[in-house]
Short mmCIF file of C-alpha atoms (C1' of nucleotides) in Angstrom, two decimals:
data_model
loop_
_atom_site.label_atom_id
_atom_site.label_comp_id
_atom_site.label_asym_id
_atom_site.label_seq_id
_atom_site.Cartn_x
_atom_site.Cartn_y
_atom_site.Cartn_z
CA MET Q 647 20.98 -23.06 21.11
CA GLU Q 648 22.34 -25.74 19.44
CA LYS Q 649 24.13 -26.01 16.14
CA GLN Q 650 22.44 -24.67 13.00
CA SER Q 651 23.29 -28.24 11.60
CA ASP Q 652 21.24 -29.56 13.97
CA TYR Q 653 18.58 -28.11 12.19
CA GLY Q 654 19.18 -29.94 8.87
CA PRO Q 655 21.08 -29.47 6.02
CA ALA Q 656 21.78 -25.88 4.62
CA VAL Q 657 21.24 -24.08 1.65
CA ASN Q 658 23.13 -20.90 0.35
CA VAL Q 659 21.67 -18.29 -2.00
CA ASN Q 660 23.88 -15.19 -3.17
CA VAL Q 661 22.41 -11.97 -3.80
CA LYS Q 662 23.44 -8.46 -4.02
CA ASP Q 663 21.59 -5.57 -1.65
CA PHE Q 664 20.16 -7.42 1.06
CA SER Q 665 20.12 -6.58 4.54
CA LEU Q 666 17.85 -9.13 6.96
CA ARG Q 667 18.08 -6.78 9.98
CA HIS Q 668 16.58 -3.61 7.76
CA THR Q 669 13.67 -6.34 6.35
CA PHE Q 670 12.50 -7.51 9.55
CA GLU Q 671 12.94 -3.91 11.63
CA SER Q 672 10.22 -2.69 8.61
CA ALA Q 673 7.08 -4.23 10.05
CA GLN Q 674 5.89 -6.93 7.12
CA PRO Q 675 3.91 -10.02 7.85
CA LEU Q 676 6.53 -12.43 7.81
CA THR Q 677 8.47 -10.08 10.84
CA PHE Q 678 5.57 -9.99 13.10
CA TYR Q 679 5.93 -13.52 14.22
CA ALA Q 680 9.07 -14.97 13.08
CA ASP Q 681 11.80 -14.84 15.69
CA TYR Q 682 14.45 -12.93 15.17
CA SER Q 683 18.00 -12.42 16.53
CA ALA Q 684 19.67 -9.35 15.62
CA GLU Q 685 23.31 -10.35 17.50
CA MET Q 686 23.23 -13.42 15.30
CA ASN Q 687 21.29 -12.00 12.22
CA MET Q 688 19.34 -14.74 12.07
CA LEU Q 689 15.38 -15.23 11.68
CA ARG Q 690 13.32 -18.64 12.41
CA TYR Q 691 9.60 -19.54 11.16
CA ALA Q 692 7.89 -22.31 9.52
CA SER Q 693 6.34 -21.73 5.61
CA ASP Q 694 4.17 -24.01 4.42
CA GLY Q 695 5.08 -26.98 6.72
CA ILE Q 696 8.79 -26.31 6.74
CA PRO Q 697 11.06 -25.11 9.70
CA MET Q 698 13.78 -22.97 8.21
CA LEU Q 699 16.74 -21.13 10.12
CA VAL Q 700 17.94 -18.06 8.07
CA ARG Q 701 20.92 -16.96 8.36
CA SER Q 702 22.58 -13.80 6.60
CA HIS Q 703 26.48 -12.96 6.16
CA GLU Q 704 26.50 -9.47 4.89
CA LYS Q 705 29.71 -7.70 3.42
CA ASN Q 706 30.38 -5.22 0.59
CA GLY Q 707 26.95 -4.81 -0.40
CA GLY Q 708 26.40 -8.34 -1.23
CA ALA Q 709 25.38 -11.27 1.13
CA VAL Q 710 25.06 -14.68 1.62
CA ILE Q 711 21.80 -15.95 2.81
CA SER Q 712 21.77 -19.75 4.23
CA ALA Q 713 18.56 -21.86 5.07
CA TYR Q 714 19.00 -24.75 7.37
CA GLY Q 715 16.10 -27.28 7.60
CA GLN Q 716 14.46 -30.09 5.92
CA LYS Q 717 13.91 -29.87 2.52
CA LYS Q 718 16.57 -27.82 0.53
CA LYS Q 719 14.91 -27.47 -2.67
CA LYS Q 720 12.00 -26.00 -1.22
CA MET Q 721 13.58 -23.46 1.28
CA ALA Q 722 15.43 -22.19 -1.73
CA GLU Q 723 12.79 -21.28 -3.73
CA GLU Q 724 10.78 -20.01 -0.14
CA LEU Q 725 14.05 -17.50 0.25
CA VAL Q 726 13.78 -16.63 -3.49
CA LYS Q 727 9.82 -15.74 -3.47
CA ARG Q 728 9.47 -14.44 0.41
CA PHE Q 729 12.56 -12.09 0.29
CA ARG Q 730 12.08 -11.05 -3.78
CA LEU Q 731 15.47 -11.78 -4.36
CA ASP Q 732 15.40 -12.17 -8.01
CA ASP Q 733 14.73 -8.18 -7.74
CA ASP Q 734 17.26 -5.94 -9.22
CA MET Q 735 17.40 -3.54 -6.58
CA ARG Q 736 19.92 -1.73 -8.46
CA SER Q 737 17.55 -0.82 -11.15
CA ILE Q 738 14.62 -0.73 -8.55
CA TYR Q 739 16.76 2.22 -6.92
CA LYS Q 740 17.69 3.93 -10.02
CA ALA Q 741 13.94 4.23 -10.65
CA ILE Q 742 12.97 5.55 -7.61
CA SER Q 743 15.58 7.51 -6.61
CA LYS Q 744 13.58 10.89 -7.79
CA ASP Q 745 14.93 13.01 -5.05
CA SER Q 746 17.27 13.82 -2.50
CA HIS Q 747 14.51 12.32 0.35
CA ILE Q 748 14.48 9.19 -1.09
CA GLU Q 749 18.27 8.93 -2.13
CA GLY Q 750 19.06 9.00 1.29
CA MET Q 751 16.39 6.54 2.44
CA ILE Q 752 18.15 4.07 0.55
CA LYS Q 753 21.63 5.28 1.45
CA LYS Q 754 20.50 4.33 5.15
CA TYR Q 755 18.52 1.12 4.84
CA ARG Q 756 20.22 -0.41 1.60
CA GLY Q 757 19.31 -3.85 1.28
CA MET Q 758 15.84 -3.43 2.59
CA ARG Q 759 13.51 -5.80 0.79
CA LEU Q 760 9.73 -5.94 0.33
CA THR Q 761 8.20 -9.57 1.68
CA VAL Q 762 6.03 -11.57 -0.56
CA ASN Q 763 3.99 -13.11 2.15
CA ASP Q 764 0.74 -15.65 2.05
CA PRO Q 765 -2.21 -13.97 1.19
CA TRP Q 766 -4.30 -15.11 4.21
CA GLU Q 767 -1.45 -14.44 6.96
CA THR Q 768 -1.15 -10.90 5.19
CA THR Q 769 -4.85 -10.74 5.87
CA VAL Q 770 -4.74 -11.50 9.20
CA CYS Q 771 -1.94 -9.47 10.10
CA PHE Q 772 -3.03 -6.33 8.88
CA ILE Q 773 -6.61 -6.63 10.27
CA ILE Q 774 -5.22 -6.60 13.21
CA SER Q 775 -2.70 -3.89 12.46
CA GLN Q 776 -5.76 -1.30 12.33
CA PHE Q 777 -5.89 1.63 15.15
CA ASN Q 778 -2.93 -0.11 16.59
CA ASN Q 779 0.81 0.00 16.70
CA VAL Q 780 3.56 -2.34 15.79
CA LYS Q 781 4.78 -3.69 18.81
CA ARG Q 782 0.88 -4.82 20.11
CA ILE Q 783 0.53 -6.41 16.11
CA ARG Q 784 3.84 -8.95 17.10
CA LEU Q 785 2.55 -9.59 20.36
CA ILE Q 786 -1.05 -10.01 18.82
CA VAL Q 787 0.18 -12.06 15.90
CA SER Q 788 2.47 -14.22 17.58
CA ASN Q 789 -0.58 -15.10 20.13
CA ILE Q 790 -2.60 -16.47 17.63
CA VAL Q 791 0.05 -18.59 16.00
CA GLU Q 792 0.98 -20.17 19.01
CA ARG Q 793 -2.63 -20.61 20.07
CA PHE Q 794 -3.46 -21.83 16.66
CA GLY Q 795 -0.72 -22.29 14.66
CA GLU Q 796 0.51 -26.09 13.43
CA GLN Q 797 3.04 -27.78 15.71
CA LEU Q 798 6.00 -28.66 13.56
CA ALA Q 799 9.95 -29.62 14.61
CA TYR Q 800 13.33 -29.06 13.11
CA GLU Q 801 15.46 -31.95 12.33
CA ASP Q 802 16.99 -31.93 16.16
CA GLY Q 803 13.39 -32.02 17.36
CA THR Q 804 13.26 -28.15 18.19
CA ALA Q 805 9.58 -27.12 18.07
CA ILE Q 806 7.57 -24.92 15.94
CA LYS Q 807 4.36 -23.31 14.56
CA SER Q 808 3.46 -22.24 11.41
CA PHE Q 809 0.86 -20.07 10.97
CA PRO Q 810 -2.71 -21.41 10.81
CA GLU Q 811 -4.71 -21.43 7.54
CA SER Q 812 -8.07 -19.71 7.59
CA ALA Q 813 -10.41 -23.09 8.22
CA ARG Q 814 -8.30 -23.00 11.26
CA LEU Q 815 -9.36 -20.16 12.31
CA THR Q 816 -13.27 -20.66 11.80
CA GLU Q 817 -13.16 -22.61 14.99
CA ALA Q 818 -12.25 -20.29 16.86
CA THR Q 819 -14.28 -18.22 19.14
CA ASP Q 820 -14.78 -14.73 19.95
CA ASN Q 821 -13.53 -14.94 23.88
CA GLU Q 822 -10.60 -17.33 22.17
CA LEU Q 823 -9.38 -14.56 20.09
CA ARG Q 824 -10.20 -11.65 22.67
CA ALA Q 825 -8.19 -13.43 25.12
CA LEU Q 826 -5.23 -12.93 22.29
CA GLY Q 827 -5.06 -9.16 22.56
CA THR Q 828 -7.20 -8.72 18.88
CA GLY Q 829 -9.75 -6.52 20.71
CA PHE Q 830 -12.71 -5.26 18.57
CA ARG Q 831 -10.87 -6.72 15.84
CA SER Q 832 -12.30 -10.15 16.70
CA LYS Q 833 -15.26 -10.21 14.77
CA TYR Q 834 -13.70 -9.30 11.68
CA LEU Q 835 -10.96 -12.22 11.95
CA ILE Q 836 -14.07 -14.52 12.55
CA ASN Q 837 -15.95 -13.19 9.45
CA ALA Q 838 -12.67 -13.10 7.40
CA ALA Q 839 -11.98 -16.90 8.15
CA GLU Q 840 -15.13 -17.78 7.47
CA PHE Q 841 -15.05 -15.79 4.36
CA CYS Q 842 -11.71 -16.71 2.76
CA THR Q 843 -12.40 -20.55 3.49
CA ASN Q 844 -16.19 -20.42 2.14
CA ASN Q 845 -16.41 -17.89 0.03
CA ILE Q 846 -13.34 -16.46 -1.54
CA ASP Q 847 -9.95 -18.23 -2.98
CA LEU Q 848 -7.30 -15.70 -1.91
CA TYR Q 849 -5.33 -18.05 -3.81
CA LYS Q 850 -6.92 -17.15 -7.35
CA LEU Q 851 -7.23 -13.51 -7.18
CA PRO Q 852 -5.65 -11.64 -9.95
CA LYS Q 853 -2.61 -10.22 -8.39
CA ASN Q 854 -0.93 -8.61 -11.45
CA ASN Q 855 -4.79 -6.34 -11.61
CA TYR Q 856 -4.37 -3.85 -8.79
CA ASP Q 857 -7.71 -2.24 -9.20
CA LYS Q 858 -9.51 -5.55 -9.64
CA LEU Q 859 -7.35 -6.88 -6.63
CA LYS Q 860 -8.30 -4.62 -4.30
CA GLU Q 861 -11.90 -4.62 -5.14
CA ARG Q 862 -11.85 -8.48 -3.88
CA LEU Q 863 -9.74 -8.23 -1.02
CA MET Q 864 -12.27 -5.04 0.17
CA GLU Q 865 -14.84 -7.85 0.00
CA ILE Q 866 -13.64 -9.19 3.05
CA ASP Q 867 -14.95 -7.89 6.55
CA GLY Q 868 -12.24 -5.35 8.11
CA VAL Q 869 -10.37 -4.83 4.88
CA GLY Q 870 -10.52 -1.41 3.59
CA GLU Q 871 -8.60 0.81 1.51
CA LYS Q 872 -5.64 0.60 3.53
CA VAL Q 873 -5.58 -3.07 4.32
CA ALA Q 874 -6.23 -4.06 0.94
CA ASP Q 875 -3.05 -2.13 -0.45
CA CYS Q 876 -0.90 -4.14 2.04
CA ILE Q 877 -2.52 -7.22 1.26
CA ALA Q 878 -1.92 -6.25 -2.42
CA LEU Q 879 1.80 -5.42 -1.94
CA MET Q 880 3.09 -7.83 0.43
CA GLY Q 881 0.59 -11.01 0.47
CA TYR Q 882 0.68 -10.85 -3.88
CA GLY Q 883 3.80 -8.65 -4.13
CA ASN Q 884 1.76 -6.25 -6.63
CA LEU Q 885 4.54 -3.24 -6.32
CA GLU Q 886 1.89 -0.60 -7.45
CA ALA Q 887 0.17 -0.71 -4.14
CA PHE Q 888 1.47 2.22 -1.84
CA PRO Q 889 -0.28 2.03 1.58
CA THR Q 890 -0.86 5.05 3.17
CA ASP Q 891 -1.15 4.93 6.97
CA VAL Q 892 -0.60 7.92 9.38
CA TRP Q 893 3.06 7.43 9.55
CA ILE Q 894 2.96 7.94 5.28
CA LYS Q 895 0.40 10.52 5.17
CA ARG Q 896 2.51 12.13 7.74
CA THR Q 897 5.99 12.16 5.67
CA MET Q 898 4.64 12.57 2.59
CA GLU Q 899 2.24 15.79 3.65
CA LYS Q 900 5.81 17.12 5.00
CA LEU Q 901 7.95 16.10 2.18
CA TYR Q 902 5.63 16.04 -0.89
CA PHE Q 903 3.01 18.58 -0.07
CA ASP Q 904 4.62 21.43 1.41
CA GLY Q 905 3.32 20.43 4.86
CA LYS Q 906 -0.30 20.77 3.56
CA LYS Q 907 -2.66 18.43 5.01
CA VAL Q 908 -4.25 16.13 1.78
CA LYS Q 909 -5.91 13.32 1.58
CA PRO Q 910 -5.03 9.72 0.40
CA ARG Q 911 -6.04 9.94 -2.45
CA ASP Q 912 -3.80 12.67 -3.45
CA ILE Q 913 -0.93 10.83 -1.98
CA HIS Q 914 -2.38 7.80 -4.18
CA GLU Q 915 -2.19 9.92 -7.32
CA PHE Q 916 0.86 11.89 -6.58
CA ALA Q 917 3.05 8.24 -5.80
CA LYS Q 918 1.34 6.38 -9.02
CA ASP Q 919 2.70 9.40 -11.09
CA TYR Q 920 6.09 9.88 -9.24
CA TRP Q 921 6.98 6.57 -8.81
CA GLY Q 922 5.32 4.42 -10.81
CA LYS Q 923 5.15 0.62 -11.06
CA TYR Q 924 7.48 0.89 -8.25
CA ALA Q 925 5.58 2.70 -6.02
CA GLY Q 926 5.20 0.01 -3.21
CA TYR Q 927 9.04 0.08 -2.60
CA ALA Q 928 9.04 3.90 -2.41
CA GLN Q 929 6.53 3.43 0.35
CA GLN Q 930 8.63 0.92 2.33
CA TYR Q 931 11.77 3.34 2.56
CA LEU Q 932 9.38 6.32 3.43
CA PHE Q 933 7.49 4.12 6.19
CA HIS Q 934 10.71 2.54 7.90
CA ASN Q 935 12.29 5.73 7.62
CA ALA Q 936 9.32 7.99 9.35
CA ARG Q 937 9.00 5.41 11.92
CA THR Q 938 12.62 5.02 12.62
CA ASN Q 939 13.19 8.73 12.79
CA LYS Q 940 10.33 9.27 15.10
CA GLU Q 941 12.52 6.84 17.56
CA GLN Q 942 8.84 5.33 18.85
CA LYS Q 943 9.53 1.87 20.43
CA VAL Q 944 5.61 1.64 19.68
"C1'" DA Z 1286 -4.30 11.68 33.12
"C1'" DC Z 1287 -3.59 12.43 28.03
"C1'" DC Z 1288 -2.26 10.90 23.58
"C1'" DC Z 1289 -0.92 7.43 20.44
"C1'" DA Z 1290 -1.12 3.69 17.03
"C1'" DG Z 1291 0.39 0.04 9.27
"C1'" DG Z 1292 -8.25 2.06 9.93
"C1'" DC Z 1293 -12.52 0.14 9.38
"C1'" DG Z 1294 -17.88 -0.14 9.57
"C1'" DG Z 1295 -21.56 2.33 10.24
"C1'" DG Z 1296 -24.36 6.37 10.48
"C1'" DC Z 1297 -25.86 10.54 8.82
"C1'" DG Z 1298 -26.37 14.98 5.49
"C1'" DC H 1104 -20.87 10.36 -2.01
"C1'" DG H 1105 -18.01 12.58 2.27
"C1'" DC H 1106 -17.62 13.12 7.02
"C1'" DC H 1107 -17.98 11.93 11.72
"C1'" DC H 1108 -17.53 8.82 15.32
"C1'" DG H 1109 -16.75 4.54 18.19
"C1'" DC H 1110 -14.02 1.13 18.93
"C1'" DA H 1111 -9.49 -2.19 22.79
"C1'" DT H 1112 -5.38 -2.30 24.29
"C1'" DG H 1113 -0.87 -0.99 25.90
"C1'" DG H 1114 2.83 2.38 26.11
"C1'" DG H 1115 5.28 6.99 26.33
#
DNA sequence: ACCCAGGCGGGCG
DNA sequence: CGCCCGCATGGG
């Protein structure tokens, strides 16, 4: 590893309540393919054509986030948007701290942020996520970036690839995608690439209208209720979304339904009443806690 | 060997 | 509508 300064000039952002490690480990789109070093607390990825190296120095409840790359202003904007640095975590924590369960999780994973990712990138990631596990999702998404991503370079020439746009993936064949490990999801990806390139503009969807946004996203092949919730939350930043996967279902039944089996619809209804406009944040803490406590490496 | 993983679409009643 | 099934793949 060369010196960080070889990657380009630095821009620094000061925030409270930020943990790069907890954010990376909580399995969100960027973290499926970005290169993270726990030792350095550092993330490498390219966003919107800009190669970035992000380091976070965290102490006493605050953090200095530094990005090294070639466009300081763009990088600062990227950091604020991607990691939701404008969120006042104190007030969000206060709003969702409805019981000792959530309080404990906030204490354990304080600083874990939701991320806001490119809508198309998020769509691909969560189509791949279905009937799959996080380790394999990381492998498959990384394979797609390596195979179809645009080749870019840091200031010192170090190579990095960006997430491929939908038009690029319309050129992919079923066999090529299956070779990357996508399995039965390959046809969803092919249909989604075509649809998102020619039939729907993901960048003009009503991101603040939760019901309408989900309805439009579910027009995409391979996108159902749960994946649409993930895209709404992590692709559009709609915090009302409460993705209910197997982990959330289990932990919600255990903590809030007296161990009884309930349907996702009941969980959604509960979450909306209980956590309201910040339900999505509660979900991410519940999800990460459930996975971490099971010590599942998958 | 068997079970599970950030589910979905299609078919049937 | 609700329910049930098959689906690729690798790790525990």
